[in-house]
XYZ file of C-alpha atoms in Angstrom:
572
model
C 89.013 107.735 75.513
C 86.942 108.929 72.268
C 83.391 110.372 73.269
C 80.817 109.612 70.410
C 80.658 113.120 69.005
C 83.053 115.654 69.092
C 83.021 118.425 71.601
C 82.914 122.057 70.775
C 85.705 123.621 72.493
C 83.498 126.074 74.748
C 81.312 123.416 76.313
C 81.115 123.461 80.011
C 82.797 120.540 81.703
C 79.820 119.480 83.087
C 78.349 118.480 79.873
C 81.411 117.134 78.322
C 81.093 114.723 81.693
C 77.360 113.979 80.792
C 78.224 113.292 76.816
C 81.664 111.200 77.847
C 79.378 108.906 80.614
C 76.685 107.958 77.594
C 78.880 106.659 75.512
C 83.106 106.354 75.403
C 85.681 104.054 73.905
C 88.529 102.921 75.518
C 91.390 100.079 75.327
C 89.706 97.354 77.925
C 91.616 94.010 78.759
C 89.517 90.918 78.631
C 86.641 93.229 78.388
C 87.469 94.984 81.654
C 88.721 98.705 82.409
C 90.751 98.981 84.315
C 92.146 95.292 83.459
C 92.131 92.348 85.506
C 94.730 91.897 88.492
C 98.072 89.671 87.974
C 98.218 88.334 91.501
C 101.645 86.418 91.837
C 104.305 85.647 94.251
C 108.121 86.455 94.356
C 110.377 84.456 92.244
C 107.064 83.206 90.222
C 107.333 82.644 86.421
C 104.904 84.285 84.528
C 104.128 83.944 81.091
C 101.205 86.528 79.767
C 99.991 85.833 76.135
C 98.774 89.296 74.816
C 96.314 89.446 71.871
C 96.204 92.611 70.281
C 92.813 93.378 68.983
C 93.111 97.224 68.515
C 93.436 98.538 64.867
C 97.461 99.392 65.329
C 100.259 98.391 66.837
C 100.684 97.122 70.744
C 103.326 96.718 73.709
C 102.525 96.218 77.097
C 105.213 97.358 79.500
C 105.341 96.194 83.049
C 105.660 99.087 85.387
C 108.489 98.326 88.152
C 108.983 94.628 87.257
C 112.773 94.694 86.608
C 113.063 92.016 84.123
C 116.478 90.821 85.561
C 118.599 89.778 82.898
C 115.672 90.161 80.273
C 114.749 93.954 78.706
C 113.533 91.365 75.855
C 110.092 91.002 77.929
C 109.998 95.072 78.686
C 108.225 95.583 76.436
C 109.330 99.278 74.953
C 110.149 100.267 71.310
C 113.838 100.058 72.402
C 113.673 96.489 72.638
C 110.534 94.790 71.622
C 109.342 95.133 67.904
C 105.397 96.130 68.219
C 102.722 93.033 68.089
C 100.872 93.768 64.966
C 96.832 94.249 64.750
C 95.272 90.744 65.012
C 98.593 89.016 66.236
C 99.736 87.827 69.928
C 102.620 87.720 71.810
C 103.589 85.561 74.681
C 105.964 87.642 77.748
C 107.676 84.768 79.600
C 109.432 86.519 83.034
C 110.412 86.135 86.248
C 109.382 88.247 89.206
C 112.681 87.817 90.070
C 113.572 88.914 94.254
C 110.520 91.734 94.030
C 107.427 92.255 96.022
C 104.709 95.067 95.965
C 102.508 96.928 94.340
C 103.336 97.842 90.341
C 100.977 98.376 87.203
C 101.117 97.364 83.365
C 100.226 99.461 80.517
C 100.103 99.940 77.105
C 103.499 102.214 75.867
C 103.286 103.326 72.394
C 101.860 106.524 71.149
C 99.728 107.913 74.381
C 97.463 104.457 74.037
C 97.138 104.459 77.799
C 95.587 107.749 77.788
C 92.769 105.310 76.424
C 93.241 102.856 79.163
C 95.003 99.412 78.837
C 95.879 99.340 82.289
C 95.983 96.762 85.022
C 97.401 96.285 88.651
C 100.261 93.905 89.511
C 100.610 92.594 93.125
C 103.536 90.472 94.093
C 103.505 89.032 97.325
C 105.970 87.870 99.523
C 107.103 84.323 100.026
C 106.048 82.709 102.820
C 109.282 82.553 104.577
C 109.813 86.191 104.701
C 107.541 87.945 106.820
C 105.386 91.185 106.292
C 106.246 94.023 108.119
C 102.490 94.328 109.259
C 99.409 92.626 110.105
C 97.358 90.877 107.349
C 95.146 93.058 106.608
C 91.246 92.157 106.215
C 91.109 93.013 102.244
C 93.134 94.737 99.134
C 92.081 97.339 97.547
C 93.180 98.878 93.918
C 92.469 102.069 93.168
C 93.866 103.804 89.876
C 93.329 107.712 89.698
C 94.593 109.605 86.709
C 93.678 112.406 84.305
C 91.248 111.698 81.490
C 90.503 113.418 78.082
C 87.021 112.741 75.986
C 89.368 113.017 73.169
C 90.566 109.744 71.747
C 94.679 109.006 72.459
C 94.740 109.607 68.281
C 93.131 112.883 68.782
C 95.557 113.757 71.464
C 98.577 112.724 69.487
C 97.373 114.621 66.460
C 97.271 117.567 69.106
C 100.379 117.130 69.797
C 101.721 116.494 66.469
C 100.067 119.985 65.382
C 102.771 121.758 68.192
C 99.216 121.936 70.685
C 99.470 121.382 74.233
C 96.056 119.477 76.186
C 95.309 121.903 77.808
C 92.913 121.261 81.212
C 91.708 117.310 81.076
C 87.805 116.456 80.733
C 87.581 114.395 84.230
C 89.721 112.799 87.425
C 88.921 109.260 87.280
C 88.890 106.569 90.033
C 89.222 103.012 88.615
C 87.566 104.108 85.062
C 84.710 105.888 86.765
C 83.548 109.579 86.451
C 83.418 111.631 90.021
C 80.796 111.179 92.652
C 78.388 114.083 92.377
C 80.067 116.306 95.140
C 78.848 119.369 93.495
C 75.796 119.793 91.402
C 77.202 122.631 89.323
C 80.361 120.478 88.467
C 79.140 117.311 88.384
C 75.934 116.107 86.058
C 73.401 113.525 87.883
C 73.465 109.733 86.186
C 77.278 109.373 86.143
C 78.525 106.226 87.381
C 81.485 106.666 90.232
C 83.187 104.018 92.075
C 82.018 102.741 95.574
C 84.674 100.995 98.413
C 82.543 98.807 100.484
C 84.023 98.343 103.946
C 82.922 96.566 106.989
C 83.397 98.663 109.977
C 86.313 98.070 112.508
C 88.350 96.292 109.721
C 91.878 97.518 108.404
C 92.452 97.395 103.979
C 95.435 97.598 102.427
C 94.651 100.404 99.448
C 97.362 100.149 96.658
C 96.892 103.271 94.962
C 98.374 103.869 91.367
C 98.382 107.226 89.418
C 98.233 106.042 86.006
C 97.273 109.529 84.192
C 98.573 111.538 81.300
C 100.419 114.518 83.222
C 98.754 115.644 86.460
C 100.503 115.088 89.872
C 97.460 114.318 92.007
C 96.607 114.821 96.144
C 94.947 111.575 97.629
C 93.004 111.523 100.693
C 90.207 109.696 102.354
C 87.660 111.802 104.310
C 88.470 111.538 108.211
C 90.626 108.764 107.633
C 94.509 108.323 107.910
C 96.498 106.721 105.838
C 99.189 104.503 107.288
C 101.935 104.117 104.363
C 103.885 100.752 104.158
C 104.738 100.405 100.928
C 106.375 102.313 97.698
C 106.911 100.561 94.972
C 108.376 97.088 95.774
C 110.163 98.907 99.139
C 108.559 98.567 102.384
C 108.651 102.122 104.178
C 108.900 103.605 107.399
C 105.367 103.597 108.894
C 103.840 106.826 109.322
C 100.234 108.593 108.781
C 99.204 110.913 106.218
C 96.087 112.593 106.139
C 96.981 113.161 102.416
C 99.966 112.526 100.078
C 100.985 113.692 96.299
C 101.084 110.991 94.147
C 102.658 111.945 90.576
C 102.332 110.478 87.278
C 103.429 106.750 87.263
C 104.076 106.696 91.235
C 102.188 103.665 93.274
C 101.686 103.541 97.216
C 100.315 101.046 99.747
C 98.550 102.646 102.764
C 97.026 100.733 105.376
C 93.321 102.441 105.938
C 91.532 101.311 109.246
C 87.478 101.992 109.372
C 87.441 103.575 112.842
C 84.270 106.314 111.983
C 80.852 105.940 113.240
C 79.810 105.948 109.758
C 76.936 108.643 110.002
C 77.534 109.133 106.461
C 79.487 107.630 103.493
C 83.082 109.277 103.112
C 84.890 111.156 100.122
C 87.950 109.627 98.750
C 89.513 112.417 96.691
C 92.126 112.427 93.932
C 92.547 116.250 92.909
C 94.879 118.062 90.865
C 98.549 119.620 92.184
C 100.896 122.587 91.111
C 98.444 123.856 88.687
C 97.644 127.664 88.051
C 95.068 127.441 85.420
C 92.216 128.160 87.540
C 89.673 125.712 85.337
C 91.839 122.745 87.093
C 89.660 123.631 90.029
C 86.784 122.524 88.177
C 88.620 118.404 87.571
C 88.414 116.207 90.890
C 88.003 112.926 91.101
C 85.678 111.671 93.701
C 84.582 108.162 94.508
C 82.741 106.877 98.140
C 83.970 105.016 101.236
C 80.846 103.154 102.133
C 80.536 101.476 105.664
C 78.314 98.340 105.536
C 76.524 100.080 108.371
C 76.804 103.574 106.832
C 73.444 105.574 107.671
C 73.238 108.362 104.340
C 75.190 109.639 101.732
C 78.012 111.874 101.568
C 77.520 115.372 101.090
C 79.288 118.902 102.046
C 82.427 120.177 100.893
C 85.548 117.941 100.115
C 88.316 117.391 102.579
C 90.548 120.116 101.829
C 93.633 119.842 99.644
C 96.956 121.086 100.829
C 97.170 124.835 100.798
C 100.959 125.540 100.115
C 100.773 128.565 97.832
C 103.155 130.442 100.069
C 104.902 127.047 101.233
C 106.495 125.611 98.302
C 108.226 122.991 100.272
C 105.286 121.228 101.960
C 105.381 118.732 99.111
C 109.020 118.238 98.606
C 109.167 118.059 102.607
C 106.390 115.086 102.128
C 108.133 113.554 99.652
C 111.668 113.502 101.812
C 109.733 111.922 104.844
C 109.155 109.093 102.847
C 111.655 106.755 104.007
C 112.599 102.914 103.850
C 112.097 100.508 106.636
C 115.472 99.378 106.965
C 114.545 96.838 109.744
C 112.073 94.917 107.518
C 112.600 91.741 104.961
C 111.068 92.555 101.546
C 111.661 89.880 98.524
C 114.627 88.254 100.889
C 114.847 87.034 104.276
C 117.562 89.526 104.825
C 116.581 93.289 105.817
C 116.203 95.247 102.565
C 118.392 98.005 104.654
C 121.257 95.914 104.752
C 122.438 97.016 101.651
C 124.441 99.778 102.379
C 124.334 101.993 99.597
C 125.707 105.051 101.342
C 129.180 103.521 101.360
C 129.617 102.856 97.849
C 131.625 105.203 95.605
C 130.201 106.823 92.369
C 131.481 105.369 89.411
C 129.519 107.440 86.903
C 127.608 110.436 86.870
C 124.657 111.622 84.733
C 122.616 115.265 84.862
C 119.933 115.449 82.898
C 118.409 118.241 82.667
C 114.551 119.139 80.955
C 113.813 122.576 79.720
C 110.350 124.141 78.768
C 109.330 122.883 75.047
C 111.550 123.835 72.255
C 110.998 124.121 68.272
C 113.114 121.817 66.480
C 112.634 121.230 62.642
C 109.574 123.114 62.940
C 108.171 120.853 65.424
C 107.228 121.650 69.093
C 109.259 118.937 71.050
C 110.904 118.001 74.544
C 114.230 117.097 75.654
C 116.863 115.750 77.781
C 120.200 117.405 77.886
C 118.950 118.838 74.501
C 118.215 115.599 72.740
C 114.818 114.641 71.805
C 114.331 111.275 71.664
C 113.226 109.579 67.977
C 112.795 105.616 68.265
C 114.039 104.020 65.470
C 112.211 101.523 63.284
C 114.423 99.074 64.696
C 114.873 98.294 68.497
C 118.105 99.033 69.675
C 118.467 95.561 71.536
C 117.923 93.997 68.405
C 119.820 96.077 66.015
C 122.932 95.169 68.915
C 122.145 91.543 68.602
C 122.303 91.852 64.776
C 125.030 94.002 64.551
C 123.812 96.847 62.709
C 125.053 100.182 62.661
C 123.395 103.353 62.267
C 120.172 102.266 63.855
C 121.328 104.432 67.206
C 124.740 106.347 68.787
C 125.964 105.892 72.234
C 126.784 109.271 72.229
C 123.715 111.018 74.601
C 125.536 113.967 76.565
C 126.321 112.952 79.995
C 126.148 116.495 81.260
C 124.043 119.060 80.045
C 125.230 122.104 77.679
C 124.075 124.711 75.486
C 124.397 123.258 72.252
C 121.385 123.297 69.640
C 119.014 120.948 70.321
C 118.213 118.565 67.706
C 116.100 115.119 67.225
C 118.177 111.981 67.767
C 118.129 108.125 68.503
C 120.763 107.971 71.272
C 121.817 106.044 74.142
C 123.828 106.938 77.429
C 126.448 104.236 77.844
C 126.643 103.090 81.556
C 129.200 100.627 82.944
C 127.938 97.105 84.188
C 128.680 96.790 87.966
C 128.870 100.269 88.273
C 127.157 102.522 90.797
C 125.353 105.017 88.965
C 123.845 108.698 90.152
C 121.454 110.539 88.049
C 120.586 114.094 88.651
C 117.665 115.346 87.093
C 117.253 119.054 87.059
C 114.043 120.168 86.067
C 114.493 124.030 84.391
C 110.608 124.018 83.556
C 107.767 125.148 85.494
C 105.785 122.143 86.152
C 106.454 119.002 88.142
C 108.530 116.240 86.104
C 108.070 112.695 86.636
C 110.742 110.190 85.722
C 110.447 106.278 85.663
C 113.986 104.111 85.167
C 112.825 100.250 83.431
C 114.854 97.380 84.825
C 115.679 99.072 88.127
C 114.798 100.492 91.569
C 116.750 103.516 92.359
C 117.536 105.082 95.595
C 115.835 108.794 96.034
C 119.025 110.526 97.910
C 118.349 114.134 97.941
C 115.895 116.613 96.169
C 115.131 120.516 96.100
C 115.144 123.497 94.477
C 117.377 125.267 92.704
C 120.392 124.436 90.365
C 122.488 121.049 91.235
C 126.053 121.443 91.977
C 128.347 118.757 93.416
C 128.208 119.931 97.002
C 124.752 119.193 97.381
C 126.036 115.236 98.019
C 126.628 116.430 101.398
C 123.122 116.580 101.733
C 122.116 113.108 100.476
C 120.471 110.412 102.480
C 122.849 107.827 102.623
C 120.966 105.355 104.822
C 117.548 104.995 104.833
C 116.297 106.615 101.410
C 113.402 105.126 99.895
C 114.182 102.569 96.851
C 111.549 102.918 93.726
C 111.236 103.442 89.973
C 109.536 106.446 89.902
C 110.423 110.025 91.290
C 108.891 113.419 90.988
C 111.432 116.486 90.081
C 109.871 119.854 91.200
C 109.908 122.599 89.141
C 112.689 124.722 88.983
C 114.613 122.205 91.300
C 116.651 119.125 91.345
C 116.238 115.150 92.454
C 119.424 112.784 92.937
C 119.284 109.121 92.807
C 121.894 106.124 93.120
C 121.302 103.172 91.435
C 123.685 99.668 91.250
C 124.161 98.754 87.495
C 123.646 95.060 88.267
C 120.879 94.089 85.090
C 122.440 93.713 81.632
C 120.557 95.168 78.538
C 119.081 98.459 77.561
C 116.791 100.316 79.721
C 114.201 103.211 79.136
C 114.517 105.787 81.206
C 111.113 108.511 80.572
C 109.204 110.996 81.436
C 105.838 109.490 82.921
C 103.902 112.474 81.687
C 102.471 111.205 78.394
C 102.831 114.456 76.438
C 106.302 114.801 77.260
C 107.384 111.115 76.557
C 105.531 111.252 73.371
C 107.049 114.878 72.201
C 110.870 112.702 72.826
C 111.652 113.299 76.957
C 113.151 109.971 76.880
C 116.880 108.177 76.671
C 118.229 104.869 76.441
C 120.196 103.437 79.393
C 123.004 100.729 77.550
C 124.365 98.312 80.741
C 126.159 96.179 78.379
C 127.805 92.612 79.708
C 131.588 92.727 79.074
C 131.791 89.235 79.032
C 129.487 89.402 75.585
C 125.861 88.524 74.699
C 124.601 84.913 75.950
C 126.897 85.290 79.065
C 124.634 87.039 81.759
C 121.975 88.257 79.917
C 119.241 85.822 78.626
C 118.918 84.808 75.037
C 116.566 85.646 72.819
C 113.190 84.526 72.927
C 112.042 82.084 70.589
C 108.922 84.548 69.554
C 111.023 87.483 69.045
C 109.296 89.552 66.630
C 111.410 91.362 63.980
C 110.490 94.902 62.336
C 112.178 97.887 60.998
C 115.905 96.766 58.860
C 114.920 93.398 60.319
C 111.480 93.174 58.977
C 112.120 90.276 56.040
C 113.386 88.024 58.891
C 109.578 87.939 60.355
C 107.498 84.882 59.536
C 103.715 84.735 59.296
C 102.522 84.262 62.677
C 101.141 80.850 63.506
C 98.758 80.276 66.418
C 99.437 77.308 68.244
C 97.396 75.519 70.493
C 97.325 76.896 74.264
C 98.467 72.841 75.427
C 101.100 73.006 73.118
C 102.381 76.586 73.837
C 102.014 75.390 77.863
C 103.511 72.028 77.306
C 106.727 74.127 75.923
C 106.937 77.235 78.481
C 106.598 74.319 81.378
C 109.126 72.415 79.889
C 111.807 75.113 80.681
C 110.596 76.343 84.031
C 112.983 74.158 85.718
C 110.280 73.352 88.441
C 109.543 76.910 89.262
C 105.840 77.546 89.553
C 103.853 79.192 86.640
C 101.633 81.783 86.197
C 99.701 81.930 83.223
C 97.468 84.289 82.134
C 95.694 85.876 78.627
C 95.495 89.408 78.411
C 93.169 90.826 75.452
C 93.695 93.953 74.484
C 90.280 95.822 72.285
C 88.984 98.911 72.070
C 85.340 98.815 73.174
C 82.324 101.104 74.174
C 81.737 101.823 77.925
C 78.929 103.355 78.796
């Protein structure tokens, strides 16, 4: 998001918000910010045509969608060439054996910091019951920190070795905060209003799509019954607040059981931040009953006060467990996969540190490797037997070797059972996401992980999800069954860390060879890098022809077709 005019460094938060509200450039999808909902059902085939109307290359990735045997559709630089400006590209994939709340976003060059994201809802098939009553409504909320500088300006700051500092606001559904404090929030800003009916129950799907801030989410005077986390039904328990880290998604059932004497605050406030200026940055929306008697006023509901109890948030995270008696995408209970009795075949201990200077650049690392994406996608290089594009010597264990910038991948074994330990030797919360998979979050704590910590793992009902937090000076352990061949991105969800190299690709090759288990290369594959001479000029086929071709290959499966147009637009 770029303000119409440059901001002076010392300008007040209120002035920044006022200027940003007057005119701001965002990446909109179909002229919407946030973008439109992709509402689909388990096992449906989906075709999404993405038209890139930006002035720079674009890839859309599908956070939490596993792309079974089909990393060609993942939408990250290790598997796809970018869509050039003015071009379109059609993603085609199946929502194989998944349900839940996810989102899509642009994966290149901090573009998510300018928007371009939207919700994905994957519904149960009719034959698989949902473990709660049908809600009276479905509400999606995107929360996240936001800068008035454009994503290009933010990239330049990082390239110059500077940090992003305090954001200008925390947005809820792309809107500024409600004026809960006249000294901090100027008048006239557009804020989000969630209209509800008294006595009814709504499903709130909440996604942290921000840049770097962990946020505490709460609704004034209302309990939030947690029911789902990134495609897994949870044990149902009430929370008055929940920490949601960058890239994480949750579903809550919220019953409108208050007397509506006034509207109520919906709050997303920063967590684990020592800079006092962050206290001035809070996202506030309004929950408005149809019979409300007045505007919300007074102080916001308190955030957790865990200054002297650093285990508050970690214990809250540990309390999120899988509902082992509920079905999910399949008729059998999702907990019937007894992951705790499977022998671990590989262990990767992945340690991040504070920023390091490598070749004169301030970089982020995992195991002292700062990832640099090659011009040729890794998966495409494998297909064409290209050498020298990347290596497979990424260290499985941390060491004190000199840090370096490299394009390297972790070698993993198909049908193995992998243990990944994220060790956070930095002073802020990290969040990691693995494409192509969900993993069981079996343990987390402070201190250095050692093998004897396996005795503390939750081996029965650990939550299965695709994004996990790692607390500062602590570790998080996950277990994952490697049943999805391909090359899969594992990255820091904090955009500044990801941009500076805190990522790695996990290579899960099929021992039977290419085109045996994995899906074949799509006919519309794009070429770049060492293969750029293979790319032909784009021919824009008619919608009817492309639809007929896609439907012919669907084997009578339902086909959902969506057109997404990404463009930079001015929002007032």
